[in-house]
Amino acid sequence: MKASSPYSQADYQEILDSINDGVLTVSKDHVITSFNRAAEAITGVPRAEAVGRKCYEVMRAEICESKCCLKHTMTTGEPCENLPVYIVRADNKRIPVSVNTSVMHDSRGRVRGMVETFRDLSEIHNLRREFMKKQSFENIVSKNHKMMELFSILPQIAESHSTILIEGASGTGKELFARAIHNNSFNSKGPFVAVNCCALPDTLIESELFGYMAGAFTDAKKNKPGRFSQAQNGTIFLDEIGDVSPAMQVRLLRVLENRQFEPLGSTKSIHTNARIIAATHQNLEDLVRRGKFREDLYFRINVVKLSLPVIAERNEDIPLLVNHFIEKFNHLNGKNVVGISREAMAVLMLYDWPGNVRELENAIEHAFVLCQGDMIHLAHLPERIIPQDAPLVMSTDLTLKEIEKRAIQAALHRNRWRRVATAGELGIDKNTLRRKIHRLGIEKPV
């Protein structure tokens, strides 16, 4: 004969009420059968109103309609673990929570319902925002040591009047740095004028930069101010300055030396007080040695130089950048994407990102177009970044670092540890592969 339980129904409720996480139980048809005190506090719904109602009427989470955790657990028997979602409180305030679900069985092993626990992540989200502020400068986020060194000196650089040269590969954020410097400078209330020098042909760049007077050429019907005039009392950003012609280099040198320029068709000099920030993806010292760039101009713009690392050198920033872009596109698109799945993040960690931060941002924007729920999954990412061994990544429950390590080990094994062939299969540069092998402690088996 089965012994009776020493605890009464009231005792069980008292035990549930002592738990800090929200706990609710539901029947097989999703009707709430119990609701603890923490669940009342998190949702704002009194227990008396919650019990007897459908769980989705109380929780009001977006996944209730598309990917209900309780339904998934009931159907498959697989629990949901620490799934981040947003619920809507009784006061219509959206709050982030993490959800866990499991099946309840009776004494004969039959399913009698399900239990869901959920934890309010609002305070954690607020702390993460504060933490992000310490790892950011303006709209630039990083925890990489090289970037943190740049963050530490940017305020002093911004307060100075010096000309600045920013070097970095395409997509590393040169214009973001230039705007951040401008926004924290003495002329922050003035205009920020960006000019892409390589996008303008030689026949137009002079008139674009310095303007022209009526009658200077056939179609010049009236005076037109150039970018330097527009940037008066502000900052002019000369992007890809390494691509300008030798003749234009001479004109720019005069502006830097005398702070004066003449519009086309004019004999009168105009003074400029615009701060000049130049940027390039090329090695200007090499261009100077090859006679492609004037040495005197190089020394004029290279008063303060900032060298931005590529994303392959700041791999640890990828999760930080992904969260940053998710928040950005949530705001722009009016969506409520909570995060990204482990499998999708593993793929982002493994990819080489030749387009650097700009390419990563574009990948998250692509995912936002396809994602209709709370989470970005592997299927939402651009096909080009998903490696051939994606099934390996998808089938594991390991950490991101272990996923990346195993994926690279598998690729090395398939290619008989030939690094060039392995890098080609993974779609990354051989030097990136070498750095990953060293960082992950991968050794060739004896």
Short mmCIF file of C-alpha atoms in Angstrom, two decimals:
data_model
loop_
_atom_site.label_atom_id
_atom_site.label_comp_id
_atom_site.label_asym_id
_atom_site.label_seq_id
_atom_site.Cartn_x
_atom_site.Cartn_y
_atom_site.Cartn_z
CA MET A 1 0.00 0.00 0.00
CA LYS A 2 1.37 3.38 -1.05
CA ALA A 3 2.25 5.68 1.85
CA SER A 4 0.52 9.05 1.89
CA SER A 5 2.57 12.22 1.41
CA PRO A 6 3.61 13.96 4.66
CA TYR A 7 2.93 17.33 3.00
CA SER A 8 -0.45 18.95 2.43
CA GLN A 9 -1.43 21.05 -0.59
CA ALA A 10 -0.78 24.17 1.49
CA ASP A 11 2.70 22.90 2.33
CA TYR A 12 3.49 22.44 -1.37
CA GLN A 13 2.27 25.96 -2.12
CA GLU A 14 4.44 27.33 0.70
CA ILE A 15 7.46 25.55 -0.76
CA LEU A 16 6.76 27.00 -4.22
CA ASP A 17 6.29 30.46 -2.73
CA SER A 18 9.74 30.27 -1.12
CA ILE A 19 11.38 29.97 -4.55
CA ASN A 20 12.71 33.24 -6.04
CA ASP A 21 12.00 32.17 -9.62
CA GLY A 22 8.51 32.26 -11.07
CA VAL A 23 6.95 28.77 -11.15
CA LEU A 24 3.73 27.72 -12.82
CA THR A 25 2.29 24.31 -13.62
CA VAL A 26 -0.16 23.58 -16.41
CA SER A 27 -2.40 20.69 -17.39
CA LYS A 28 -2.06 18.89 -20.71
CA ASP A 29 -4.39 21.42 -22.31
CA HIS A 30 -2.22 24.34 -21.08
CA VAL A 31 -4.50 25.49 -18.24
CA ILE A 32 -2.56 26.91 -15.27
CA THR A 33 -2.98 24.73 -12.17
CA SER A 34 -0.58 26.50 -9.80
CA PHE A 35 1.18 29.86 -9.67
CA ASN A 36 3.75 30.84 -7.06
CA ARG A 37 4.37 34.19 -5.38
CA ALA A 38 7.40 35.05 -7.55
CA ALA A 39 5.29 34.43 -10.67
CA GLU A 40 2.77 36.96 -9.35
CA ALA A 41 5.51 39.54 -8.77
CA ILE A 42 7.13 39.04 -12.20
CA THR A 43 3.93 39.01 -14.27
CA GLY A 44 1.84 41.36 -12.13
CA VAL A 45 -1.02 38.85 -12.29
CA PRO A 46 -2.55 37.69 -8.97
CA ARG A 47 -2.63 33.93 -8.39
CA ALA A 48 -6.40 33.90 -8.20
CA GLU A 49 -6.61 35.39 -11.69
CA ALA A 50 -3.91 33.18 -13.18
CA VAL A 51 -5.07 29.74 -12.03
CA GLY A 52 -7.66 28.32 -14.40
CA ARG A 53 -6.59 30.45 -17.39
CA LYS A 54 -4.54 29.38 -20.40
CA CYS A 55 -0.83 30.00 -19.84
CA TYR A 56 -0.47 32.13 -22.98
CA GLU A 57 -3.19 34.48 -21.68
CA VAL A 58 -1.09 35.19 -18.60
CA MET A 59 2.47 35.11 -19.92
CA ARG A 60 1.72 36.83 -23.25
CA ALA A 61 5.12 35.92 -24.74
CA GLU A 62 5.73 36.18 -28.48
CA ILE A 63 6.82 32.55 -28.67
CA CYS A 64 3.43 31.45 -27.35
CA GLU A 65 2.07 31.80 -30.88
CA SER A 66 5.01 30.47 -32.89
CA LYS A 67 7.33 28.28 -30.80
CA CYS A 68 5.63 27.54 -27.49
CA CYS A 69 8.14 25.99 -25.08
CA LEU A 70 5.47 24.04 -23.18
CA LYS A 71 4.02 22.62 -26.38
CA HIS A 72 7.50 21.64 -27.57
CA THR A 73 8.22 19.92 -24.24
CA MET A 74 4.85 18.15 -24.25
CA THR A 75 5.35 16.89 -27.83
CA THR A 76 9.01 15.87 -27.71
CA GLY A 77 9.70 15.39 -24.02
CA GLU A 78 12.72 17.68 -24.42
CA PRO A 79 12.99 20.49 -21.86
CA CYS A 80 13.66 24.12 -22.75
CA GLU A 81 16.66 25.41 -20.83
CA ASN A 82 17.39 29.08 -20.09
CA LEU A 83 15.57 30.26 -23.22
CA PRO A 84 15.54 34.09 -23.33
CA VAL A 85 12.13 35.54 -24.22
CA TYR A 86 10.06 38.65 -23.56
CA ILE A 87 6.76 38.48 -21.70
CA VAL A 88 4.15 41.21 -21.30
CA ARG A 89 3.22 42.06 -17.71
CA ALA A 90 -0.28 42.94 -16.56
CA ASP A 91 0.70 46.65 -16.86
CA ASN A 92 1.67 46.00 -20.53
CA LYS A 93 5.37 46.46 -19.78
CA ARG A 94 7.62 44.09 -21.73
CA ILE A 95 10.32 42.44 -19.65
CA PRO A 96 13.02 39.89 -20.51
CA VAL A 97 12.91 36.50 -18.78
CA SER A 98 14.68 33.16 -19.14
CA VAL A 99 12.39 30.12 -19.35
CA ASN A 100 12.87 26.48 -18.36
CA THR A 101 10.24 23.77 -18.97
CA SER A 102 9.88 20.10 -18.07
CA VAL A 103 7.22 17.37 -18.08
CA MET A 104 5.34 16.23 -14.94
CA HIS A 105 4.43 12.53 -14.61
CA ASP A 106 2.01 10.75 -12.32
CA SER A 107 2.83 7.69 -10.21
CA ARG A 108 2.36 5.43 -13.23
CA GLY A 109 4.71 7.45 -15.42
CA ARG A 110 1.96 9.03 -17.47
CA VAL A 111 2.19 12.71 -18.47
CA ARG A 112 -0.07 14.78 -16.25
CA GLY A 113 1.11 18.25 -17.21
CA MET A 114 4.14 20.50 -17.38
CA VAL A 115 6.06 22.87 -15.16
CA GLU A 116 7.65 26.14 -16.25
CA THR A 117 10.08 28.24 -14.28
CA PHE A 118 11.09 31.73 -15.36
CA ARG A 119 13.51 34.32 -14.06
CA ASP A 120 13.27 38.10 -14.47
CA LEU A 121 16.33 39.31 -16.41
CA SER A 122 15.53 43.04 -16.24
CA GLU A 123 18.26 43.79 -13.70
CA ILE A 124 20.78 41.71 -15.62
CA HIS A 125 19.89 43.57 -18.83
CA ASN A 126 20.36 46.92 -17.05
CA LEU A 127 23.71 45.80 -15.68
CA ARG A 128 24.73 44.64 -19.16
CA ARG A 129 23.88 48.06 -20.57
CA GLU A 130 26.01 49.72 -17.89
CA PHE A 131 28.80 47.24 -18.59
CA MET A 132 28.53 47.97 -22.32
CA LYS A 133 29.00 51.68 -21.60
CA LYS A 134 32.38 50.86 -20.07
CA GLN A 135 33.31 48.86 -23.16
CA SER A 136 32.30 51.48 -25.67
CA PHE A 137 33.10 54.91 -27.00
CA GLU A 138 30.15 56.56 -28.72
CA ASN A 139 28.72 53.80 -30.99
CA ILE A 140 31.91 51.72 -30.98
CA VAL A 141 31.91 48.64 -28.74
CA SER A 142 34.81 46.36 -27.87
CA LYS A 143 36.59 44.53 -25.09
CA ASN A 144 39.70 43.86 -27.19
CA HIS A 145 42.85 45.22 -25.55
CA LYS A 146 43.94 47.14 -28.67
CA MET A 147 40.55 48.80 -28.98
CA MET A 148 40.44 49.57 -25.27
CA GLU A 149 43.80 51.33 -25.61
CA LEU A 150 42.31 53.45 -28.40
CA PHE A 151 39.25 54.23 -26.25
CA SER A 152 41.51 55.44 -23.45
CA ILE A 153 43.26 58.06 -25.63
CA LEU A 154 40.32 59.17 -27.80
CA PRO A 155 39.12 61.87 -25.33
CA GLN A 156 42.54 63.56 -25.36
CA ILE A 157 42.78 63.28 -29.15
CA ALA A 158 39.29 64.72 -29.55
CA GLU A 159 40.10 67.73 -27.37
CA SER A 160 43.19 68.60 -29.42
CA HIS A 161 43.27 70.60 -32.67
CA SER A 162 45.63 68.19 -34.41
CA THR A 163 45.10 66.55 -37.80
CA ILE A 164 44.42 62.83 -37.45
CA LEU A 165 45.15 59.86 -39.71
CA ILE A 166 43.06 56.71 -39.23
CA GLU A 167 44.41 53.52 -40.82
CA GLY A 168 42.42 50.33 -41.11
CA ALA A 169 41.04 47.76 -43.53
CA SER A 170 37.69 48.31 -45.19
CA GLY A 171 34.82 47.86 -42.73
CA THR A 172 36.83 48.34 -39.52
CA GLY A 173 34.92 51.50 -38.55
CA LYS A 174 37.15 54.39 -39.64
CA GLU A 175 34.23 56.78 -40.14
CA LEU A 176 32.72 55.74 -36.78
CA PHE A 177 35.98 56.73 -35.08
CA ALA A 178 36.08 60.01 -37.01
CA ARG A 179 32.51 60.85 -35.95
CA ALA A 180 33.27 59.89 -32.34
CA ILE A 181 36.27 62.23 -32.33
CA HIS A 182 34.18 65.04 -33.83
CA ASN A 183 31.34 64.55 -31.33
CA ASN A 184 33.77 64.92 -28.42
CA SER A 185 35.83 67.77 -29.86
CA PHE A 186 35.86 71.55 -29.39
CA ASN A 187 33.88 71.94 -32.64
CA SER A 188 31.26 69.28 -31.92
CA LYS A 189 28.42 71.74 -32.55
CA GLY A 190 29.71 72.34 -36.07
CA PRO A 191 29.07 70.14 -39.13
CA PHE A 192 30.71 66.78 -39.83
CA VAL A 193 31.35 66.52 -43.58
CA ALA A 194 32.49 63.15 -44.96
CA VAL A 195 34.12 62.84 -48.39
CA ASN A 196 34.97 59.49 -50.02
CA CYS A 197 37.95 60.50 -52.12
CA CYS A 198 38.13 57.28 -54.16
CA ALA A 199 34.47 57.67 -55.21
CA LEU A 200 35.16 61.00 -56.94
CA PRO A 201 36.99 61.16 -60.30
CA ASP A 202 39.92 63.56 -60.67
CA THR A 203 37.79 65.90 -62.80
CA LEU A 204 35.29 66.38 -59.96
CA ILE A 205 37.17 66.02 -56.70
CA GLU A 206 38.73 69.50 -56.86
CA SER A 207 35.40 71.26 -57.42
CA GLU A 208 33.75 69.04 -54.77
CA LEU A 209 36.35 69.86 -52.14
CA PHE A 210 36.97 73.53 -52.89
CA GLY A 211 33.84 74.62 -54.79
CA TYR A 212 33.75 76.86 -57.87
CA MET A 213 32.72 80.32 -59.03
CA ALA A 214 30.15 81.10 -61.72
CA GLY A 215 31.81 80.91 -65.13
CA ALA A 216 34.70 78.71 -63.97
CA PHE A 217 33.66 76.17 -66.64
CA THR A 218 30.87 75.71 -69.16
CA ASP A 219 28.09 74.54 -66.86
CA ALA A 220 29.04 76.70 -63.87
CA LYS A 221 25.98 78.97 -63.83
CA LYS A 222 26.37 80.11 -60.22
CA ASN A 223 28.77 79.90 -57.30
CA LYS A 224 28.91 76.58 -55.47
CA PRO A 225 30.60 76.12 -52.07
CA GLY A 226 32.84 73.07 -51.67
CA ARG A 227 33.08 70.56 -48.84
CA PHE A 228 35.74 72.59 -47.03
CA SER A 229 33.39 75.57 -46.93
CA GLN A 230 30.56 73.35 -45.70
CA ALA A 231 32.81 72.02 -42.92
CA GLN A 232 33.61 75.49 -41.57
CA ASN A 233 33.59 75.48 -37.74
CA GLY A 234 33.36 71.67 -37.87
CA THR A 235 35.22 68.62 -39.17
CA ILE A 236 35.97 67.37 -42.66
CA PHE A 237 36.63 63.64 -43.01
CA LEU A 238 38.73 62.70 -46.05
CA ASP A 239 38.17 58.96 -46.45
CA GLU A 240 40.54 56.91 -48.65
CA ILE A 241 42.99 59.77 -48.98
CA GLY A 242 45.58 57.35 -50.38
CA ASP A 243 43.61 57.23 -53.64
CA VAL A 244 43.83 60.94 -54.54
CA SER A 245 45.91 62.01 -57.55
CA PRO A 246 49.34 63.71 -57.23
CA ALA A 247 47.85 67.02 -58.40
CA MET A 248 45.17 66.92 -55.69
CA GLN A 249 47.80 65.97 -53.12
CA VAL A 250 49.52 69.31 -53.85
CA ARG A 251 46.25 71.22 -53.29
CA LEU A 252 45.58 69.38 -50.02
CA LEU A 253 49.11 70.07 -48.82
CA ARG A 254 48.53 73.82 -49.23
CA VAL A 255 45.30 73.64 -47.25
CA LEU A 256 47.05 71.81 -44.43
CA GLU A 257 50.00 74.23 -44.41
CA ASN A 258 48.22 77.57 -44.80
CA ARG A 259 44.62 76.72 -43.91
CA GLN A 260 43.61 78.41 -47.17
CA PHE A 261 42.17 77.33 -50.53
CA GLU A 262 40.78 78.92 -53.70
CA PRO A 263 37.57 77.78 -55.38
CA LEU A 264 37.86 77.02 -59.09
CA GLY A 265 37.73 80.24 -61.10
CA SER A 266 38.58 82.44 -58.11
CA THR A 267 41.76 84.38 -57.30
CA LYS A 268 40.70 85.04 -53.71
CA SER A 269 41.79 82.69 -50.94
CA ILE A 270 39.30 81.44 -48.38
CA HIS A 271 40.39 80.60 -44.84
CA THR A 272 39.20 77.34 -43.28
CA ASN A 273 39.12 76.39 -39.62
CA ALA A 274 37.71 72.93 -40.25
CA ARG A 275 39.50 70.12 -38.46
CA ILE A 276 40.87 67.54 -40.88
CA ILE A 277 40.62 63.81 -40.23
CA ALA A 278 42.00 61.57 -42.99
CA ALA A 279 41.59 57.82 -43.38
CA THR A 280 42.92 55.08 -45.62
CA HIS A 281 42.86 51.31 -46.02
CA GLN A 282 46.31 51.46 -47.64
CA ASN A 283 49.80 51.57 -46.16
CA LEU A 284 50.76 55.20 -46.80
CA GLU A 285 54.39 54.65 -45.78
CA ASP A 286 54.66 52.04 -48.52
CA LEU A 287 53.00 54.41 -51.00
CA VAL A 288 55.53 57.11 -50.05
CA ARG A 289 58.45 54.71 -50.68
CA ARG A 290 56.99 53.83 -54.08
CA GLY A 291 56.51 57.49 -55.01
CA LYS A 292 52.72 57.16 -55.08
CA PHE A 293 52.08 59.56 -52.19
CA ARG A 294 53.83 62.81 -51.28
CA GLU A 295 56.08 62.48 -48.27
CA ASP A 296 55.43 66.06 -47.11
CA LEU A 297 51.65 65.50 -47.25
CA TYR A 298 52.04 62.24 -45.35
CA PHE A 299 53.86 63.98 -42.52
CA ARG A 300 51.21 66.74 -42.47
CA ILE A 301 48.30 64.34 -41.99
CA ASN A 302 50.20 61.90 -39.78
CA VAL A 303 50.28 64.10 -36.67
CA VAL A 304 48.23 61.58 -34.68
CA LYS A 305 47.73 58.11 -36.16
CA LEU A 306 45.14 55.53 -35.11
CA SER A 307 45.51 51.98 -36.43
CA LEU A 308 42.29 49.94 -36.25
CA PRO A 309 42.57 46.14 -35.94
CA VAL A 310 40.63 43.80 -38.25
CA ILE A 311 37.91 41.66 -36.73
CA ALA A 312 40.13 38.54 -37.00
CA GLU A 313 42.38 40.19 -34.39
CA ARG A 314 39.45 40.94 -32.06
CA ASN A 315 37.51 37.68 -32.29
CA GLU A 316 36.38 38.04 -28.70
CA ASP A 317 34.34 41.09 -29.74
CA ILE A 318 31.97 39.15 -32.02
CA PRO A 319 29.36 38.28 -29.31
CA LEU A 320 29.56 41.88 -28.04
CA LEU A 321 29.07 43.29 -31.55
CA VAL A 322 26.22 40.87 -32.28
CA ASN A 323 24.33 42.03 -29.16
CA HIS A 324 25.03 45.65 -30.11
CA PHE A 325 23.61 45.18 -33.61
CA ILE A 326 20.60 43.25 -32.30
CA GLU A 327 19.72 46.20 -30.06
CA LYS A 328 20.30 48.60 -32.96
CA PHE A 329 18.04 46.74 -35.40
CA ASN A 330 15.40 46.12 -32.74
CA HIS A 331 15.17 49.89 -32.36
CA LEU A 332 15.18 50.58 -36.11
CA ASN A 333 12.71 47.86 -37.07
CA GLY A 334 10.42 47.87 -34.05
CA LYS A 335 11.24 44.20 -33.39
CA ASN A 336 11.94 42.38 -30.13
CA VAL A 337 14.65 39.87 -30.99
CA VAL A 338 16.11 38.66 -27.68
CA GLY A 339 19.32 37.05 -28.89
CA ILE A 340 20.97 34.49 -31.12
CA SER A 341 21.12 30.71 -30.85
CA ARG A 342 24.32 28.95 -29.87
CA GLU A 343 24.60 27.29 -33.29
CA ALA A 344 24.28 30.59 -35.14
CA MET A 345 26.79 32.28 -32.84
CA ALA A 346 29.24 29.42 -33.39
CA VAL A 347 29.06 30.00 -37.15
CA LEU A 348 29.68 33.74 -36.66
CA MET A 349 32.70 32.95 -34.48
CA LEU A 350 34.16 30.60 -37.09
CA TYR A 351 33.75 32.87 -40.13
CA ASP A 352 36.75 34.99 -41.21
CA TRP A 353 34.85 38.29 -41.86
CA PRO A 354 36.90 39.74 -44.74
CA GLY A 355 34.47 42.70 -44.68
CA ASN A 356 35.14 43.17 -40.96
CA VAL A 357 32.55 44.84 -38.69
CA ARG A 358 30.54 46.18 -41.63
CA GLU A 359 30.06 42.65 -42.98
CA LEU A 360 29.02 41.38 -39.54
CA GLU A 361 26.48 44.19 -39.24
CA ASN A 362 25.09 43.33 -42.68
CA ALA A 363 24.77 39.66 -41.65
CA ILE A 364 22.71 40.59 -38.58
CA GLU A 365 20.56 42.92 -40.68
CA HIS A 366 19.99 40.02 -43.12
CA ALA A 367 18.97 37.83 -40.18
CA PHE A 368 16.46 40.46 -39.02
CA VAL A 369 14.75 40.35 -42.41
CA LEU A 370 14.18 36.59 -42.12
CA CYS A 371 13.68 36.25 -38.35
CA GLN A 372 10.02 36.34 -37.33
CA GLY A 373 10.45 35.21 -33.71
CA ASP A 374 12.49 36.06 -30.63
CA MET A 375 15.73 34.32 -31.63
CA ILE A 376 18.10 34.45 -34.58
CA HIS A 377 18.84 30.91 -35.77
CA LEU A 378 21.27 29.39 -38.25
CA ALA A 379 18.69 29.49 -41.07
CA HIS A 380 18.43 33.28 -40.75
CA LEU A 381 22.13 33.90 -41.52
CA PRO A 382 23.51 34.53 -45.04
CA GLU A 383 24.43 31.25 -46.77
CA ARG A 384 27.94 32.44 -47.63
CA ILE A 385 29.05 32.44 -43.98
CA ILE A 386 27.80 28.94 -43.12
CA PRO A 387 30.67 26.40 -43.41
CA GLN A 388 30.39 22.99 -45.04
CA ASP A 389 30.55 21.31 -41.63
CA ALA A 390 27.52 23.20 -40.26
CA PRO A 391 25.87 19.91 -39.16
CA LEU A 392 28.80 19.36 -36.80
CA VAL A 393 28.24 22.78 -35.26
CA MET A 394 24.47 22.29 -35.01
CA SER A 395 24.61 18.90 -33.34
CA THR A 396 26.74 19.79 -30.34
CA ASP A 397 25.91 21.25 -26.92
CA LEU A 398 29.45 22.41 -26.25
CA THR A 399 30.58 25.97 -25.52
CA LEU A 400 31.29 28.33 -28.40
CA LYS A 401 35.04 27.93 -27.94
CA GLU A 402 34.76 24.13 -27.95
CA ILE A 403 32.47 24.22 -31.00
CA GLU A 404 35.00 26.31 -32.91
CA LYS A 405 37.87 24.07 -31.80
CA ARG A 406 36.11 20.85 -32.85
CA ALA A 407 35.03 22.31 -36.19
CA ILE A 408 38.61 23.32 -37.01
CA GLN A 409 40.00 19.98 -35.80
CA ALA A 410 37.52 18.12 -38.03
CA ALA A 411 38.47 20.24 -41.04
CA LEU A 412 42.20 19.71 -40.36
CA HIS A 413 41.64 15.97 -40.10
CA ARG A 414 39.74 15.86 -43.41
CA ASN A 415 42.55 17.75 -45.12
CA ARG A 416 45.34 15.66 -43.52
CA TRP A 417 46.45 18.69 -41.49
CA ARG A 418 47.32 20.72 -44.58
CA ARG A 419 46.64 24.24 -43.37
CA VAL A 420 46.25 25.91 -46.76
CA ALA A 421 43.64 23.35 -47.85
CA THR A 422 41.88 23.58 -44.47
CA ALA A 423 41.75 27.38 -44.63
CA GLY A 424 40.30 27.12 -48.13
CA GLU A 425 37.55 24.73 -46.99
CA LEU A 426 36.64 26.89 -44.00
CA GLY A 427 36.70 30.04 -46.12
CA ILE A 428 39.27 31.81 -43.94
CA ASP A 429 42.77 33.16 -44.50
CA LYS A 430 45.67 30.83 -43.67
CA ASN A 431 47.04 33.37 -41.18
CA THR A 432 43.64 33.53 -39.45
CA LEU A 433 43.67 29.72 -39.25
CA ARG A 434 47.14 29.80 -37.74
CA ARG A 435 46.00 32.29 -35.06
CA LYS A 436 42.92 30.21 -34.25
CA ILE A 437 45.01 27.02 -33.93
CA HIS A 438 47.33 28.79 -31.50
CA ARG A 439 44.51 30.43 -29.52
CA LEU A 440 42.47 27.24 -29.20
CA GLY A 441 45.48 25.07 -28.32
CA ILE A 442 44.98 22.68 -31.26
CA GLU A 443 47.86 20.21 -31.70
CA LYS A 444 48.44 17.69 -34.46
CA PRO A 445 48.04 14.14 -33.09
CA VAL A 446 51.15 11.99 -33.03
#
